[in-house]
mmCIF file with all atom_site columns, C-alpha atoms in Angstrom:
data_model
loop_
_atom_site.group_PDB
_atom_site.id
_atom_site.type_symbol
_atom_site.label_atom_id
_atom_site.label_alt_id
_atom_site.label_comp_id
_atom_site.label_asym_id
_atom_site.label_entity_id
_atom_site.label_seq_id
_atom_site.pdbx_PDB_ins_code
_atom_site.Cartn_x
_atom_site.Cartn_y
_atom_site.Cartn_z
_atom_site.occupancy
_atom_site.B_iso_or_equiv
_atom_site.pdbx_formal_charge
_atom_site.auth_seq_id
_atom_site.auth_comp_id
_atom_site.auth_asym_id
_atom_site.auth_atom_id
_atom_site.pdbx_PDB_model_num
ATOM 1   C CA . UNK A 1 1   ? 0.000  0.000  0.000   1.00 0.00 ? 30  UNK A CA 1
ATOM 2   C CA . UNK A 1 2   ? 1.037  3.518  -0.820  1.00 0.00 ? 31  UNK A CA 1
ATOM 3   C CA . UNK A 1 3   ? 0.832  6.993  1.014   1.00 0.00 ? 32  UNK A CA 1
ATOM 4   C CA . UNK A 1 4   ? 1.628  10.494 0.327   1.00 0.00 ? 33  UNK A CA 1
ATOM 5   C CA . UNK A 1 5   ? 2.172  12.827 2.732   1.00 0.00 ? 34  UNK A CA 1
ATOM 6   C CA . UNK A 1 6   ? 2.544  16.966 1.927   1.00 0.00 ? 35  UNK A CA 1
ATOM 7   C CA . UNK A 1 7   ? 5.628  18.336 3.817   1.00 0.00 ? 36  UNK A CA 1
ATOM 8   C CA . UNK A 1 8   ? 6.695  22.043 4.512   1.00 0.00 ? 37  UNK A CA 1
ATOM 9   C CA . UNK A 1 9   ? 9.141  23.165 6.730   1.00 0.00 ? 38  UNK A CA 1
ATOM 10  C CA . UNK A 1 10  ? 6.797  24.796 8.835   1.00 0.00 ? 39  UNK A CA 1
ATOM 11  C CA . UNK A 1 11  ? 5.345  21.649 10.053  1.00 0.00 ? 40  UNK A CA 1
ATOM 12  C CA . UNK A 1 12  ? 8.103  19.106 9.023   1.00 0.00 ? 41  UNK A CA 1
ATOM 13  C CA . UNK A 1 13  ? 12.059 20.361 8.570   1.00 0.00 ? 42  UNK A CA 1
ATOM 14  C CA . UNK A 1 14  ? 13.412 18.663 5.850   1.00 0.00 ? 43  UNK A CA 1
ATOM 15  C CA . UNK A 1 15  ? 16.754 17.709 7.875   1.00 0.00 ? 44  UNK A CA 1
ATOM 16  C CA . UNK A 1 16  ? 14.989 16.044 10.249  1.00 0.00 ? 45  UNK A CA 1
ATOM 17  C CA . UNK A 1 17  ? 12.880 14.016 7.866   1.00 0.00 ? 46  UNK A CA 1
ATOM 18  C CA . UNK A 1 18  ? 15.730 13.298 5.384   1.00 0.00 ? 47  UNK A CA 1
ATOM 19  C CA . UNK A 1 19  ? 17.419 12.151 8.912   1.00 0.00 ? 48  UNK A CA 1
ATOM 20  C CA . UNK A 1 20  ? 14.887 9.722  9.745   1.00 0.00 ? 49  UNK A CA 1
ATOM 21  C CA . UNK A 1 21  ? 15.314 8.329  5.716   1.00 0.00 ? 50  UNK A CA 1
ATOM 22  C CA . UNK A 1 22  ? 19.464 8.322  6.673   1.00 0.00 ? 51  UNK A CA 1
ATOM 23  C CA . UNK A 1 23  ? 19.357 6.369  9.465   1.00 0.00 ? 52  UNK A CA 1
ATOM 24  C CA . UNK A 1 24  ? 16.528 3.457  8.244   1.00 0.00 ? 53  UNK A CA 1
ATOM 25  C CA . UNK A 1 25  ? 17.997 3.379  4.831   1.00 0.00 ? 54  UNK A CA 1
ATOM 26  C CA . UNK A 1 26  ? 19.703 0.784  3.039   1.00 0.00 ? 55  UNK A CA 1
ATOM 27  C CA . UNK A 1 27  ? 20.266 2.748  0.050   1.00 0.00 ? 56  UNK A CA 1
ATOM 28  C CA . UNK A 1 28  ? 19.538 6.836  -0.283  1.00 0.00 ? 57  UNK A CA 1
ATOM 29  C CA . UNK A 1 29  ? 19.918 8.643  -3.821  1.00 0.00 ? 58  UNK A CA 1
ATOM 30  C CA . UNK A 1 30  ? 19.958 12.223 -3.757  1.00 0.00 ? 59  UNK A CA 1
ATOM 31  C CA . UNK A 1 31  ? 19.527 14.665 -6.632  1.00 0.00 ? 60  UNK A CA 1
ATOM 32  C CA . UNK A 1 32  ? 19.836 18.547 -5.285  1.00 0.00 ? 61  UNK A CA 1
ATOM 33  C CA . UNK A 1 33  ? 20.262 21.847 -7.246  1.00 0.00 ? 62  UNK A CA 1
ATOM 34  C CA . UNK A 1 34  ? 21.913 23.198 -4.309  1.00 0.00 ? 63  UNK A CA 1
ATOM 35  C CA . UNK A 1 35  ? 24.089 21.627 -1.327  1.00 0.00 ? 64  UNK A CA 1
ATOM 36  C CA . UNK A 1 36  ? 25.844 24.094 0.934   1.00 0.00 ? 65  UNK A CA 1
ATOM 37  C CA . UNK A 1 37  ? 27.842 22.859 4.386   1.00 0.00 ? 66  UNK A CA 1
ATOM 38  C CA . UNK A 1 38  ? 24.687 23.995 6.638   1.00 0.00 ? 67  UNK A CA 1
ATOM 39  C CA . UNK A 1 39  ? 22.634 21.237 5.331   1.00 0.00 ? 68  UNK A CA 1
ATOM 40  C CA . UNK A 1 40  ? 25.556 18.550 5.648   1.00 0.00 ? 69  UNK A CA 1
ATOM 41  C CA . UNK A 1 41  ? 25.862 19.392 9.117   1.00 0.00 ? 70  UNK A CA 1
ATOM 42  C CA . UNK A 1 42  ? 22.142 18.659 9.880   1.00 0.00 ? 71  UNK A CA 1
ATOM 43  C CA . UNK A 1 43  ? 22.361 15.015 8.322   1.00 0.00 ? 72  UNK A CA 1
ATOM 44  C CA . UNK A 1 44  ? 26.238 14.452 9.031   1.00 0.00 ? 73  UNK A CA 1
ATOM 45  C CA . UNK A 1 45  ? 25.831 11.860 12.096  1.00 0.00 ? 74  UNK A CA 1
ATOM 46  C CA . UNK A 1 46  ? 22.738 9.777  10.090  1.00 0.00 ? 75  UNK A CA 1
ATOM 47  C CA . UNK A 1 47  ? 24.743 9.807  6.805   1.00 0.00 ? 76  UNK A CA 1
ATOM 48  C CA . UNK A 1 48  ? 27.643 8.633  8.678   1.00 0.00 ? 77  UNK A CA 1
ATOM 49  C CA . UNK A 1 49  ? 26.089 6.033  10.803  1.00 0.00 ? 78  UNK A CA 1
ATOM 50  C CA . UNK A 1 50  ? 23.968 4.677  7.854   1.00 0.00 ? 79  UNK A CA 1
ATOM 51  C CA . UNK A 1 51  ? 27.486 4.566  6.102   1.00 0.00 ? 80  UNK A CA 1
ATOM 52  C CA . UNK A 1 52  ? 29.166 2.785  9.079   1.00 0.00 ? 81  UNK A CA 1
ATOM 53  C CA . UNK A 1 53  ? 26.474 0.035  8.705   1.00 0.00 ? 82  UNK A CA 1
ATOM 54  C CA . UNK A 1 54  ? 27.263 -0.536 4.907   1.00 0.00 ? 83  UNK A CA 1
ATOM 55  C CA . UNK A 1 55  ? 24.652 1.555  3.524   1.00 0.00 ? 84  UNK A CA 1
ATOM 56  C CA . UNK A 1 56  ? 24.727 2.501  -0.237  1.00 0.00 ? 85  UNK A CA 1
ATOM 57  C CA . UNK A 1 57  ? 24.819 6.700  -0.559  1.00 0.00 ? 86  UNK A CA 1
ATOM 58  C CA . UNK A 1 58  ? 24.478 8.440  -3.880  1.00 0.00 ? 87  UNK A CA 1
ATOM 59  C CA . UNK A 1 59  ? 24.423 12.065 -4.130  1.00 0.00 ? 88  UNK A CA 1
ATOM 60  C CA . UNK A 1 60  ? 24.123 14.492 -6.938  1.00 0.00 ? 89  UNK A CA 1
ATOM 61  C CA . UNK A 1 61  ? 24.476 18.362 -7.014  1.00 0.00 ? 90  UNK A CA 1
ATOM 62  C CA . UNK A 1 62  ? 24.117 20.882 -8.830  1.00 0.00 ? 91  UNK A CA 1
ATOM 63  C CA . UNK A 1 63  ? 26.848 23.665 -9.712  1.00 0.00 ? 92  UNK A CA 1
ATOM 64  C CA . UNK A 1 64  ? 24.664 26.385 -11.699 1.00 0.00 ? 93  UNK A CA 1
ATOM 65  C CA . UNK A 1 65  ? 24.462 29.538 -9.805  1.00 0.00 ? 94  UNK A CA 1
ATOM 66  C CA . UNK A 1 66  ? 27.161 29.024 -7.677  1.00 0.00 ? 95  UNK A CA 1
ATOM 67  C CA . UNK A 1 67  ? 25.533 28.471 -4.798  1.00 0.00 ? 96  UNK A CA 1
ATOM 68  C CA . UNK A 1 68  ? 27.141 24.475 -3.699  1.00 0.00 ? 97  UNK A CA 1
ATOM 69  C CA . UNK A 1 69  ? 29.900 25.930 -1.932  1.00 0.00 ? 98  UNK A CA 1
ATOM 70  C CA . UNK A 1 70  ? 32.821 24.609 -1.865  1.00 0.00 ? 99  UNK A CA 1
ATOM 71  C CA . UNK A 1 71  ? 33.322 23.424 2.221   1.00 0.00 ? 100 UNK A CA 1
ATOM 72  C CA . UNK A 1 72  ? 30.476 20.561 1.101   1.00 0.00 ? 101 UNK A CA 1
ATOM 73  C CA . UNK A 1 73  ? 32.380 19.541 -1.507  1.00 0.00 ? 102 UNK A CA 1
ATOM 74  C CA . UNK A 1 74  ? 35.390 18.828 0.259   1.00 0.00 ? 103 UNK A CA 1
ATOM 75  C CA . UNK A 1 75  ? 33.568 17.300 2.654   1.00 0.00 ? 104 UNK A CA 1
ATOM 76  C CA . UNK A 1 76  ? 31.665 13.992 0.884   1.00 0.00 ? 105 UNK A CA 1
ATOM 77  C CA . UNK A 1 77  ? 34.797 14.135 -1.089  1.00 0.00 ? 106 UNK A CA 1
ATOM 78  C CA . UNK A 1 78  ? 36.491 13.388 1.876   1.00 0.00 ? 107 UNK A CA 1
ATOM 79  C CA . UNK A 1 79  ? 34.031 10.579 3.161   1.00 0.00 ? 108 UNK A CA 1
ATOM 80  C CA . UNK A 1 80  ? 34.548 8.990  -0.219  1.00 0.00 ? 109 UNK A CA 1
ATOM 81  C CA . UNK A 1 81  ? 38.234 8.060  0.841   1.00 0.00 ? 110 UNK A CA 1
ATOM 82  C CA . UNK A 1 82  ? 36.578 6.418  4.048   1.00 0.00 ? 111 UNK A CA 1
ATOM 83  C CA . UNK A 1 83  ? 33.712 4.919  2.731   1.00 0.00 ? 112 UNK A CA 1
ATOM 84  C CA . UNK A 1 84  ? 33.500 3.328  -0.800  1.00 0.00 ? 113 UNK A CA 1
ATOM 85  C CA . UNK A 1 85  ? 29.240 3.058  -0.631  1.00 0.00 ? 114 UNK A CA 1
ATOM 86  C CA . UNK A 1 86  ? 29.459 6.623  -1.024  1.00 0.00 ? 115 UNK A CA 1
ATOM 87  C CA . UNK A 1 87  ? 29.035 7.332  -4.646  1.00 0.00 ? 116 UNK A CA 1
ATOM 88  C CA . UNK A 1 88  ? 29.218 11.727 -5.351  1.00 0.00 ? 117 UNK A CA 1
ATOM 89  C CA . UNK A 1 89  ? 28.556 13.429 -8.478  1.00 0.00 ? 118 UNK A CA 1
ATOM 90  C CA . UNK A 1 90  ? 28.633 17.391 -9.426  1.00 0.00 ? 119 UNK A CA 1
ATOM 91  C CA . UNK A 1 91  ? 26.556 18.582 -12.393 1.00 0.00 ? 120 UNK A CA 1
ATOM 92  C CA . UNK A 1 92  ? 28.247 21.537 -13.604 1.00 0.00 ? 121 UNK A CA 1
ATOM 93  C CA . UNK A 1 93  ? 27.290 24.753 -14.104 1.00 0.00 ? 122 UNK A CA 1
ATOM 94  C CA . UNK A 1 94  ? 25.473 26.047 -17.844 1.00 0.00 ? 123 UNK A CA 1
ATOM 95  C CA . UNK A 1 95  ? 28.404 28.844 -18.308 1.00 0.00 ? 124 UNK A CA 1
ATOM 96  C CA . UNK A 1 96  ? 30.939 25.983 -18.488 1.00 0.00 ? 125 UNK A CA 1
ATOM 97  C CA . UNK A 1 97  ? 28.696 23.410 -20.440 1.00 0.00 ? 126 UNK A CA 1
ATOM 98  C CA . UNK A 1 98  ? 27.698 26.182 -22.998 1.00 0.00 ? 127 UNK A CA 1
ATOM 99  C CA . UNK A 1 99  ? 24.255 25.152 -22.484 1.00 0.00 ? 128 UNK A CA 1
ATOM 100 C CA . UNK A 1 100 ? 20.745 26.744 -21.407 1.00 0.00 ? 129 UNK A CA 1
ATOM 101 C CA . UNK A 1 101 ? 20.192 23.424 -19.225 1.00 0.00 ? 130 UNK A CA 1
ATOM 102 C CA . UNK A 1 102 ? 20.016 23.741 -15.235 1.00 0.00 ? 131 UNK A CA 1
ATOM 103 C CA . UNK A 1 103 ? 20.013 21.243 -12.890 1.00 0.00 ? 132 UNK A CA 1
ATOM 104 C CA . UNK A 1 104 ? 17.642 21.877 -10.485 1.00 0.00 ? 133 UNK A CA 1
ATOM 105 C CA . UNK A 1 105 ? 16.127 18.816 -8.893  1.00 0.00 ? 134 UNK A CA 1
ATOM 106 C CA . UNK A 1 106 ? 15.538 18.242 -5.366  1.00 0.00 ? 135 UNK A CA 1
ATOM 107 C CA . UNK A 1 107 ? 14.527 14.801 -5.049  1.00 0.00 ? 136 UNK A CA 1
ATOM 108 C CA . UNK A 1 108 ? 15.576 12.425 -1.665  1.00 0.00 ? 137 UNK A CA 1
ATOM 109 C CA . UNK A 1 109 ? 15.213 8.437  -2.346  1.00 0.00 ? 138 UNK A CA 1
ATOM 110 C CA . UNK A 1 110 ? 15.696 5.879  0.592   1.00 0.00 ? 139 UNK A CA 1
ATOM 111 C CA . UNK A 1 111 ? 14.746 2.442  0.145   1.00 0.00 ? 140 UNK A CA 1
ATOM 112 C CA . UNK A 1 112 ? 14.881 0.308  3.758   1.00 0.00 ? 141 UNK A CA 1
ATOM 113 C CA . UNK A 1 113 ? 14.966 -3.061 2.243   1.00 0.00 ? 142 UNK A CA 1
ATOM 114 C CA . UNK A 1 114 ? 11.033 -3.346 3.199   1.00 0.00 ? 143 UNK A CA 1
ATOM 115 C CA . UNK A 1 115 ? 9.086  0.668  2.014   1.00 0.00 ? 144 UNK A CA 1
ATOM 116 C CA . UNK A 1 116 ? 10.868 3.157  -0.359  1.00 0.00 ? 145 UNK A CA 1
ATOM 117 C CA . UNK A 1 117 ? 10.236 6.174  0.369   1.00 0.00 ? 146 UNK A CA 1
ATOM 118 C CA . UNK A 1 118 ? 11.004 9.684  -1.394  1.00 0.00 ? 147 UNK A CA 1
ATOM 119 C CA . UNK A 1 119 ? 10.436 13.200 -1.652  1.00 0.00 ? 148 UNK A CA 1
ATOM 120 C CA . UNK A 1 120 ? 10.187 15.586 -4.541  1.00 0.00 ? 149 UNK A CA 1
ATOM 121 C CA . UNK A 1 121 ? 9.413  19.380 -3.895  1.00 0.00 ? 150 UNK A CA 1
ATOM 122 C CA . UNK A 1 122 ? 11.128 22.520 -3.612  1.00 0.00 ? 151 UNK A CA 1
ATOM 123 C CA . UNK A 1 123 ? 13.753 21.852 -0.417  1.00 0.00 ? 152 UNK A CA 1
ATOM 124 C CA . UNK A 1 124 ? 17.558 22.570 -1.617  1.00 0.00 ? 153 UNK A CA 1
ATOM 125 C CA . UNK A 1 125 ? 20.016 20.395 1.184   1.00 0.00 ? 154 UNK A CA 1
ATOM 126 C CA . UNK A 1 126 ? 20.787 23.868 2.819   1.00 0.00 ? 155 UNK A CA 1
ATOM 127 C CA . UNK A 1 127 ? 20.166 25.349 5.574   1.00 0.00 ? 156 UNK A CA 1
ATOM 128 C CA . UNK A 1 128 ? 18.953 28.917 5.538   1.00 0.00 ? 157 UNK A CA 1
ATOM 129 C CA . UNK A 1 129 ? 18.341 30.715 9.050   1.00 0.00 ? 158 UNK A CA 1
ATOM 130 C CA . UNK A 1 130 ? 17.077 33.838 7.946   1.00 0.00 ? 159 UNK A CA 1
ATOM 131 C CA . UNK A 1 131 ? 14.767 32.164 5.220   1.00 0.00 ? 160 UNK A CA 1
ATOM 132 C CA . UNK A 1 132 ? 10.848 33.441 5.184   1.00 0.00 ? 161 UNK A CA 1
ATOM 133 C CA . UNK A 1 133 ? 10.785 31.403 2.106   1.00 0.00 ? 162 UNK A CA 1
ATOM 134 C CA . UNK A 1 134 ? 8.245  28.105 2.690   1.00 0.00 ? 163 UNK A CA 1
ATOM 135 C CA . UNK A 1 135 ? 9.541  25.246 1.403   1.00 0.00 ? 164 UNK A CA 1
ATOM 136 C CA . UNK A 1 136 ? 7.083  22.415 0.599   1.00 0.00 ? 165 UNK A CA 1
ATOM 137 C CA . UNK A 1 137 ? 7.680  18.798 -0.756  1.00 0.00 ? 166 UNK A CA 1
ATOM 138 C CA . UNK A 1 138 ? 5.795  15.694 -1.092  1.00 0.00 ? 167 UNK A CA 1
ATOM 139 C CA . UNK A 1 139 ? 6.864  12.024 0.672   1.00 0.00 ? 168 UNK A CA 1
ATOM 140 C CA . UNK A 1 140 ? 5.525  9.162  -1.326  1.00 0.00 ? 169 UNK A CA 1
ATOM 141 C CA . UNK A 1 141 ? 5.812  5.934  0.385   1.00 0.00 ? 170 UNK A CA 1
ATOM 142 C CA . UNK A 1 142 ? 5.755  2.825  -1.631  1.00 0.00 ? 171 UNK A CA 1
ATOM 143 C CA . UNK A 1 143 ? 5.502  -0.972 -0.169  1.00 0.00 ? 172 UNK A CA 1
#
């Protein structure tokens, strides 16, 4: 049975729920337009623990706009050296492709060997304190 469930980050912070996903999840793909160091630090301690017990990590970000910065780069770079499951792509930006396309996806996939779950809206991997922007996404849950 399947479920869908509307998310904002008024009622449901992303980090907390992409968290939860982290720490259940066998295997997590991640497809962002934006990933700054803010947002890594909110799932750091899941991502590494689901790492640590063999979990498969894929993560893909965007480079248009330069707004990935370059601290959260280094950083899964990094864990790559520790941890081979950890699979990290950059799409870069349209001024260096010569090309109109953007990458602009924010879509969160963890599968926990039992539901898959994911979540497609408008929620960047960032964290933003002085944001009055609302966020919303959708979590489909598939069994």
């Amino acid at each position: 049975m399947s479920s869908v469930q509307i998310l904002s980050n008024l009622n449901y912070p992303i980090g907390k729920v992409i968290t939860e996903g982290l720490r259940n999840s066998l295997n997590t793909h991640i497809a962002v337009a934006f990933l700054k160091y803010s947002g890594v630090e909110v799932i750091q301690d899941a991502l590494i623990d689901s790492l640590e017990k063999g979990a498969e990590f894929e993560i893909i970000v965007g480079l248009d706009f330069k707004t990935t910065d370059s601290k959260s780069i280094r950083f899964l770079l990094d864990l790559n050296k520790t941890y081979k499951k950890l699979r990290f792509y950059c799409y870069g930006d349209k001024e260096n492709n010569k090309t109109d396309i953007v990458f602009h996806p924010k879509i969160y996939m963890f599968d926990n060997g039992k539901e898959k779950t994911s979540i497609i809206g408008s929620t960047n991997l960032t964290k933003d304190r002085k944001s009055t922007r609302l966020n919303s996404s959708h979590r489909l849950y598939l069994v």
